Coordinates of C-alpha atoms in Angstrom, one line a residue:
M9 CA 102.4 66.0 59.9
E10 CA 103.9 68.8 58.3
Q11 CA 102.3 72.5 58.7
R12 CA 103.6 75.1 56.5
T13 CA 103.2 78.8 58.4
D14 CA 102.1 80.5 55.2
R15 CA 99.4 77.7 55.2
S16 CA 95.9 79.5 57.1
Q17 CA 93.8 77.1 59.9
E18 CA 90.9 76.3 57.8
E19 CA 93.3 75.1 54.5
L20 CA 94.6 72.5 56.8
L21 CA 91.8 71.0 58.3
E22 CA 90.4 70.4 55.2
E23 CA 93.8 68.9 53.9
R24 CA 94.0 67.1 57.6
E25 CA 90.1 65.6 57.0
A26 CA 91.1 65.0 53.9
H27 CA 93.5 62.6 54.3
L28 CA 91.4 61.0 57.2
V29 CA 88.6 60.6 54.7
E30 CA 91.7 58.7 52.4
A31 CA 92.5 56.9 55.9
L32 CA 89.3 55.3 56.7
E33 CA 88.8 53.8 52.9
R34 CA 91.7 52.1 53.1
E35 CA 90.5 51.0 56.8
D36 CA 93.9 51.8 57.2
A37 CA 93.7 52.4 62.0
E38 CA 97.2 53.8 62.9
E39 CA 96.6 56.9 59.8
I40 CA 93.3 57.6 61.3
H41 CA 94.7 57.3 65.3
R42 CA 97.3 59.9 64.8
L43 CA 94.8 62.1 62.2
Y44 CA 92.1 61.9 64.9
E45 CA 95.1 63.7 66.8
H46 CA 95.2 67.0 64.8
I47 CA 91.5 67.7 64.5
H48 CA 89.4 68.8 67.3
P49 CA 86.4 66.9 68.0
I50 CA 84.1 69.5 66.8
D51 CA 85.9 70.4 63.8
L52 CA 85.3 66.8 62.7
A53 CA 81.7 66.7 63.9
E54 CA 80.6 69.0 61.5
A55 CA 82.6 67.7 58.2
M56 CA 81.2 64.5 59.5
E57 CA 77.9 65.8 58.7
E58 CA 78.4 65.6 55.7
W59 CA 79.8 62.2 55.4
E60 CA 78.4 58.8 53.3
E61 CA 77.1 56.3 56.0
E62 CA 79.6 53.7 54.5
L63 CA 82.5 56.7 56.4
L64 CA 80.1 57.1 59.5
E65 CA 79.9 53.3 59.6
R66 CA 83.7 52.5 59.1
F67 CA 85.0 55.8 61.3
C68 CA 82.4 54.1 64.4
S69 CA 84.6 50.8 63.7
L70 CA 88.0 51.7 63.7
N71 CA 88.0 54.2 66.7
D72 CA 88.6 53.4 70.5
D73 CA 85.6 54.0 73.2
E74 CA 87.2 57.3 74.4
K75 CA 87.3 59.2 71.1
M76 CA 84.2 57.8 69.7
A77 CA 82.9 59.2 73.7
E78 CA 84.6 63.0 72.6
L79 CA 82.9 62.8 68.9
L80 CA 79.3 62.2 70.6
E81 CA 79.8 64.7 73.5
A82 CA 80.5 67.2 70.2
A83 CA 78.1 66.0 67.0
D84 CA 74.6 68.0 66.7
E85 CA 71.5 65.9 67.6
K86 CA 71.4 64.5 63.7
L87 CA 74.9 62.8 63.2
Q88 CA 74.7 61.9 67.5
V89 CA 71.8 59.7 66.0
D90 CA 73.0 58.7 62.8
L91 CA 76.2 57.7 65.5
T92 CA 74.5 55.1 67.2
G93 CA 73.3 53.3 65.1
Y94 CA 76.2 51.7 64.4
L95 CA 76.9 50.9 68.0
D96 CA 75.5 48.3 69.6
N97 CA 74.1 48.8 73.4
S98 CA 77.1 47.3 74.6
R99 CA 79.4 49.5 73.0
M100 CA 77.1 52.4 74.0
L101 CA 77.1 51.6 77.7
R102 CA 81.6 51.6 77.0
I103 CA 81.3 55.0 75.9
F104 CA 79.1 56.4 78.7
G105 CA 81.9 55.3 80.9
Y106 CA 83.4 58.4 79.0
M107 CA 81.3 60.7 79.1
Q108 CA 79.4 62.5 81.5
K109 CA 76.1 62.2 82.7
D110 CA 74.4 65.4 81.3
D111 CA 75.8 64.3 77.8
I112 CA 74.5 60.8 78.3
V113 CA 71.0 62.2 79.1
D114 CA 70.9 64.1 75.5
I115 CA 72.2 61.5 73.9
L116 CA 69.3 59.4 75.5
G117 CA 67.1 62.1 75.0
N118 CA 67.5 61.8 71.1
L119 CA 67.0 57.8 70.8
R120 CA 64.0 56.1 70.1
I121 CA 62.6 55.1 72.8
N122 CA 62.9 51.1 72.8
R123 CA 66.8 52.3 72.5
R124 CA 66.5 53.9 75.5
K125 CA 64.9 51.6 77.5
Q126 CA 67.1 49.1 76.7
L127 CA 70.2 50.9 77.3
I128 CA 69.1 52.3 80.6
D129 CA 68.2 48.7 81.8
L130 CA 71.8 47.9 80.9
M131 CA 73.5 50.4 83.2
R132 CA 74.3 49.1 87.1
A133 CA 71.6 50.6 89.4
G134 CA 73.3 53.2 91.0
E135 CA 73.7 55.1 87.4
R136 CA 70.3 54.1 86.3
R137 CA 68.5 55.9 88.7
I138 CA 70.7 58.3 88.0
I139 CA 69.9 58.5 84.8
T140 CA 66.7 58.4 85.1
E141 CA 65.9 60.7 87.7
L142 CA 67.5 63.2 84.5
L143 CA 65.6 62.2 81.6
G144 CA 62.5 62.9 83.7
Y145 CA 63.3 67.2 83.8
D146 CA 62.3 68.9 81.1
E147 CA 65.2 70.0 78.3
E148 CA 64.9 73.4 79.1
T149 CA 64.9 73.7 83.0
A150 CA 67.5 73.6 84.9
G151 CA 66.9 69.5 86.2
G152 CA 67.4 69.2 81.9
L153 CA 70.9 71.0 82.5
M154 CA 72.8 69.3 85.3
T155 CA 75.3 66.6 85.7
T156 CA 75.8 64.5 88.9
D157 CA 79.5 64.8 88.7
Y158 CA 80.6 67.3 90.6
I159 CA 82.5 67.1 93.5
A160 CA 80.9 67.4 97.4
L161 CA 82.5 67.6 100.8
N162 CA 81.1 68.1 104.4
G163 CA 82.1 71.4 105.9
Q164 CA 83.7 69.9 108.5
L165 CA 86.0 67.7 106.9
T166 CA 90.4 69.4 107.4
I167 CA 91.6 71.0 104.3
G168 CA 94.1 68.1 104.6
N169 CA 91.7 65.6 104.0
A170 CA 89.7 67.0 101.6
I171 CA 92.9 67.1 99.4
R172 CA 93.0 63.6 99.1
K173 CA 89.7 63.1 98.3
I174 CA 89.7 65.6 95.3
K175 CA 92.9 63.4 94.0
E176 CA 90.7 60.6 94.1
I177 CA 87.7 62.1 93.0
G178 CA 88.6 64.5 90.3
P179 CA 89.5 62.3 87.7
K180 CA 86.0 61.4 87.2
T181 CA 84.6 64.8 87.6
E182 CA 83.5 67.0 85.1
L183 CA 84.0 70.2 87.4
I184 CA 87.2 70.6 90.2
E185 CA 87.2 74.3 90.1
T186 CA 85.0 74.6 92.6
I187 CA 84.3 72.5 95.9
F188 CA 80.2 71.7 97.2
V189 CA 80.0 72.2 100.6
L190 CA 78.2 70.0 102.7
N191 CA 76.1 70.1 106.4
H192 CA 75.5 66.7 108.3
Q193 CA 71.7 66.9 106.4
K194 CA 73.9 66.9 102.4
Q195 CA 72.9 70.6 102.6
L196 CA 73.7 73.1 100.4
V197 CA 76.0 75.5 102.7
G198 CA 78.5 76.6 100.5
T199 CA 81.4 76.6 97.9
A200 CA 85.0 76.1 98.3
D201 CA 87.7 77.8 95.8
L202 CA 90.6 74.7 94.5
R203 CA 92.8 77.7 95.5
D204 CA 91.8 78.5 98.1
I205 CA 91.9 75.0 99.7
L206 CA 95.3 74.5 98.0
I207 CA 97.2 77.2 100.6
G208 CA 95.0 76.2 103.0
N209 CA 96.2 75.3 106.8
D210 CA 95.8 71.2 106.6
A211 CA 94.3 71.4 110.1
D212 CA 91.5 74.2 108.9
T213 CA 88.0 72.9 107.9
L214 CA 86.4 73.3 105.0
D215 CA 83.9 76.0 106.3
S216 CA 86.4 77.7 107.7
I217 CA 87.4 78.5 104.3
S218 CA 83.9 78.7 102.7
D219 CA 81.9 80.7 100.8
D220 CA 78.5 80.6 102.3
Q221 CA 76.6 83.4 100.1
V222 CA 75.9 80.2 97.7
I223 CA 73.7 81.1 94.5
W224 CA 71.8 78.1 93.5
V225 CA 68.5 77.7 91.3
E226 CA 65.7 74.6 91.5
P227 CA 65.5 71.7 89.3
E228 CA 61.8 73.0 87.4
T229 CA 63.8 76.6 87.3
D230 CA 63.8 77.4 83.0
Q231 CA 67.1 77.6 81.7
E232 CA 67.2 81.7 80.3
E233 CA 66.4 82.0 84.1
V234 CA 70.0 80.1 85.1
S235 CA 71.3 81.6 82.3
L236 CA 71.5 85.4 83.8
L237 CA 72.2 84.2 87.4
V238 CA 75.4 82.9 86.0
S239 CA 76.0 85.6 83.7
K240 CA 75.3 88.2 86.8
Y241 CA 77.3 86.5 89.0
D242 CA 80.5 85.3 86.6
L243 CA 79.5 81.9 87.6
N244 CA 81.7 78.8 86.6
A245 CA 78.7 76.6 87.2
I246 CA 75.4 77.2 89.6
P247 CA 74.5 75.0 91.8
V248 CA 70.5 72.1 91.3
V249 CA 68.8 71.8 94.8
N250 CA 65.5 70.6 95.7
K251 CA 63.4 72.0 98.7
R252 CA 65.2 71.2 101.9
R253 CA 68.4 72.7 99.6
V254 CA 70.2 68.8 99.2
L255 CA 72.1 69.9 96.5
L256 CA 70.9 67.3 93.3
G257 CA 72.9 68.5 90.6
I258 CA 75.5 71.5 89.1
I259 CA 75.0 73.4 85.8
T260 CA 78.2 74.3 83.9
V261 CA 79.0 77.2 82.4
D262 CA 79.7 75.5 79.1
D263 CA 76.0 74.8 79.5
I264 CA 74.6 77.2 79.9
I265 CA 76.5 79.1 76.6
D266 CA 74.8 77.0 74.8
V267 CA 72.1 78.1 76.0
I268 CA 72.4 81.2 76.3
L269 CA 73.0 80.9 72.8
E270 CA 70.0 79.0 72.4
E271 CA 68.1 81.9 73.8
H272 CA 69.4 83.9 71.2
T273 CA 68.5 82.2 67.9
E274 CA 65.5 81.4 69.5
D275 CA 64.7 85.2 69.9
M276 CA 65.9 86.3 66.7
L277 CA 63.6 83.3 65.0
Q278 CA 60.5 84.1 66.7
M279 CA 60.7 87.9 65.6
A280 CA 59.9 87.0 61.9
G281 CA 57.6 84.2 63.5
V282 CA 60.2 81.8 62.3
S283 CA 59.7 78.4 64.7
K284 CA 63.3 77.4 66.8
E285 CA 62.8 73.8 65.2
E286 CA 63.2 75.2 61.8
T287 CA 66.6 74.2 60.2
I288 CA 68.7 74.9 57.1
D289 CA 67.8 71.0 56.7
S290 CA 64.4 70.9 57.3
T291 CA 62.5 69.5 54.3
V292 CA 60.3 72.2 52.5
P293 CA 56.6 70.6 54.2
E294 CA 58.6 71.5 57.7
S295 CA 59.4 74.9 56.7
V296 CA 56.0 75.4 55.1
R297 CA 54.2 74.5 58.7
R298 CA 56.0 76.3 60.6
R299 CA 56.3 79.9 58.6
L300 CA 52.5 79.3 57.5
P301 CA 50.9 80.4 60.7
W302 CA 52.7 83.5 61.1
L303 CA 52.6 84.6 57.6
C304 CA 48.2 84.3 57.7
V305 CA 49.1 86.1 61.0
N306 CA 51.1 89.1 58.4
L307 CA 48.4 89.0 55.3
I308 CA 45.5 90.2 57.8
T309 CA 48.0 93.1 59.1
A310 CA 48.3 93.5 55.3
F311 CA 44.8 93.6 54.9
L312 CA 43.8 96.1 57.7
G313 CA 46.6 98.2 55.7
S314 CA 44.9 97.4 52.2
F315 CA 41.4 98.9 53.6
A316 CA 43.3 102.0 55.8
I317 CA 43.6 102.9 52.5
K318 CA 40.0 101.5 50.4
N319 CA 38.4 104.2 52.8
F320 CA 41.0 107.0 50.7
E321 CA 40.4 105.9 47.3
D322 CA 38.9 109.4 46.5
V323 CA 41.7 110.8 47.8
I324 CA 44.3 109.4 46.1
A325 CA 42.7 109.6 43.0
Q326 CA 42.8 112.9 42.8
V327 CA 46.3 113.8 44.8
V328 CA 48.3 110.9 42.8
A329 CA 51.6 111.6 44.8
L330 CA 50.4 110.4 47.7
S331 CA 50.5 107.0 45.9
A332 CA 54.0 107.4 45.8
T333 CA 54.8 109.2 49.0
M334 CA 52.5 107.4 51.5
T335 CA 55.1 104.1 51.8
I336 CA 58.3 106.3 53.1
V337 CA 56.1 107.7 56.3
T338 CA 55.3 103.1 57.1
G339 CA 59.0 102.2 56.3
L340 CA 60.1 104.5 58.0
S341 CA 57.9 103.9 61.2
G342 CA 58.3 101.2 61.1
N343 CA 62.8 100.9 61.4
S344 CA 62.4 103.5 63.6
G345 CA 60.0 101.3 65.9
N346 CA 61.9 98.0 65.1
Q347 CA 64.8 100.1 66.6
T348 CA 63.2 99.8 70.4
L349 CA 61.7 96.8 69.7
S350 CA 65.3 95.5 69.8
V351 CA 66.9 97.5 72.6
I352 CA 63.2 96.2 74.4
I353 CA 63.3 93.0 73.4
R354 CA 67.1 92.9 74.8
S355 CA 66.4 94.1 78.4
L356 CA 63.6 91.6 78.6
A357 CA 65.8 89.4 78.2
L358 CA 68.3 89.9 80.4
G359 CA 65.4 90.5 82.9
E360 CA 65.7 93.8 83.8
L361 CA 62.8 95.0 82.7
E362 CA 58.4 94.0 83.1
L363 CA 55.6 95.8 82.3
K364 CA 54.6 96.8 85.6
G365 CA 57.0 99.7 86.6
S366 CA 57.9 100.8 83.1
W367 CA 55.8 103.7 82.4
K368 CA 58.8 106.2 82.4
L369 CA 60.4 104.2 80.0
I370 CA 57.6 103.8 77.7
L371 CA 57.1 107.0 77.6
K372 CA 60.9 107.6 76.6
Q373 CA 60.8 105.4 73.7
A374 CA 57.7 107.7 72.4
A375 CA 59.8 110.7 73.0
V376 CA 63.1 109.2 71.2
G377 CA 60.2 108.2 68.6
L378 CA 59.4 112.0 68.0
V379 CA 62.5 113.9 68.1
D380 CA 63.8 111.1 65.5
G381 CA 60.3 112.1 63.3
V382 CA 61.0 115.7 63.9
C383 CA 64.2 114.9 62.2
M384 CA 63.2 112.8 59.4
G385 CA 60.0 114.5 59.2
I386 CA 61.6 117.8 58.3
G387 CA 64.1 116.7 55.7
T388 CA 61.3 114.1 54.0
G389 CA 59.0 116.9 53.9
I390 CA 61.5 119.9 52.1
I391 CA 62.9 116.8 49.6
V392 CA 58.8 116.0 48.7
S393 CA 58.0 119.7 48.9
L394 CA 60.9 120.4 46.3
I395 CA 60.4 117.1 44.0
Y396 CA 56.4 117.6 43.7
Q397 CA 56.2 121.5 44.0
N398 CA 53.9 121.8 47.0
F399 CA 54.8 122.9 49.9
Y400 CA 51.3 121.6 52.0
L401 CA 52.2 117.9 50.6
G402 CA 55.9 118.7 53.0
C403 CA 53.5 120.0 55.4
I404 CA 51.4 116.6 55.5
I405 CA 54.6 114.3 55.7
F406 CA 55.9 115.8 58.7
G407 CA 53.2 115.7 60.5
A408 CA 52.8 112.0 59.6
M409 CA 55.8 111.0 60.1
V410 CA 56.1 112.7 63.4
C411 CA 52.3 111.4 64.6
N412 CA 53.9 108.1 63.4
M413 CA 56.8 107.4 64.4
M414 CA 56.4 108.7 68.6
I415 CA 54.0 105.9 68.1
A416 CA 56.0 103.5 66.0
G417 CA 58.7 103.8 70.0
L418 CA 55.8 103.2 71.7
S419 CA 54.0 100.0 70.5
G420 CA 57.8 98.5 70.1
A421 CA 57.8 98.9 73.6
L422 CA 54.4 98.1 74.6
I423 CA 54.5 94.9 71.9
P424 CA 56.8 93.3 73.8
L425 CA 56.3 93.4 77.4
V426 CA 52.8 93.2 76.8
L427 CA 53.3 89.8 75.9
K428 CA 56.1 88.9 78.6
A429 CA 53.4 89.9 80.8
L430 CA 51.0 87.0 79.4
N431 CA 53.4 84.8 79.9
Q432 CA 54.6 84.8 75.9
D433 CA 57.6 85.1 74.7
P434 CA 58.2 88.7 74.0
A435 CA 60.4 87.7 70.8
L436 CA 56.9 86.0 69.8
A437 CA 56.8 87.8 66.5
S438 CA 56.8 91.0 68.0
S439 CA 58.0 92.4 64.7
I440 CA 54.6 91.7 62.9
F441 CA 51.6 92.9 65.0
L442 CA 54.3 95.7 65.0
T443 CA 54.7 96.0 61.2
G444 CA 50.9 95.6 61.7
V445 CA 50.7 98.7 63.6
T446 CA 53.1 101.1 62.2
D447 CA 51.6 100.4 58.1
V448 CA 47.5 100.6 59.7
L449 CA 47.9 103.7 62.0
G450 CA 50.9 105.4 59.0
F451 CA 48.7 105.3 55.8
F452 CA 45.6 106.1 58.3
I453 CA 47.3 109.0 59.3
F454 CA 48.9 110.5 56.6
L455 CA 45.9 109.9 53.6
S456 CA 43.8 111.4 57.0
L457 CA 46.0 114.8 56.3
A458 CA 46.6 114.9 53.2
T459 CA 42.2 114.9 53.1
A460 CA 42.4 117.5 55.3
F461 CA 44.7 119.7 53.0
L462 CA 43.3 118.3 49.9
P463 CA 42.4 121.7 48.5
F464 CA 45.7 122.5 49.1
L465 CA 47.2 119.8 47.1
L466 CA 44.8 120.0 43.6

């Protein structure tokens, strides 16, 4: 296909996708295969999410098994389910032959139970055992992420023999750069880099060049903890072992990247009280069901703030300027607290913090809030004094700003730490709780100071 250098990649991609759709409508298999080679499977999978059922069915019937395997690995859950609906069991098994075990498990996990059971029953005994074992692990644990496609060799094997084994096994594995070294009991004792093997002496053993400082996890380890270990030690794969340190599988860095993205998205959503299961494609009832509980919590905190104001109705009635200025205190304090909240949640996500032993950090955040409050309070106090021609109103908003921003810093640090200590996700609607604290205390402090200085405001 002719490519003009003045065209952007996006334009070229759109043009190729349009040509592919035309080829599918003509059922031109040769043109489909040619165009497929110029479109990345992920880009194609994203485009196919908008296709009609007829196009999807034609694509499945006109493409070979290897290309379908590539596409299924790149597709999201919904598209995977849609595509597998056009593939019979015998073809699904052929397609699985081009896929890694962890990807097969992900696809099977999204199918209806009857279809899943049919496919597993048709597999060879050895493959069936592996797939069944992987399906038994929670999808958010190391066991749910691991693949069994790796190279593991006995440490007593010579480098010359090891190279021959790698050539034999390599084409069938997901990872070849790292070789896992085992002892005679099949226990993991080290790792060997492929580069070291290739430049090593053929007569030396794998044990002589392997690194025995192995970072590993057990199958029940949470995926977030796994991602922290991979990031901390800069690993391209991390082994999964059982209690006896027998190697069960490995987790590759591409799966860890997906976990990091998933955990980051989950944290961002939960900070706003949104379920991680909700997407832009969720139906109205689904979105309402997942958002409404946290909106109810937010409503409770809003009523608490309203009650705080209600107790000072007579004061507000006498000094109307209070109603126009008190939201400045709560608004700035809420933003200040969210800044602290973001820093703390990030540190918790990286495994850098726990509630125990964090009092210095908590006091530091309160001190930051205090200093910020003084700076913002001086500016706000001067502006309010000039607008309303009342020095004491400026002093009141200065005092309220200092107190509430210090509380915001303290709360922004404490709320996620307390949630973590209670074995809850620290991002779980933290901003909703923080807003409740800063609103209620902000209104109370500001109006209490106004009550104390009322004679100077009239």
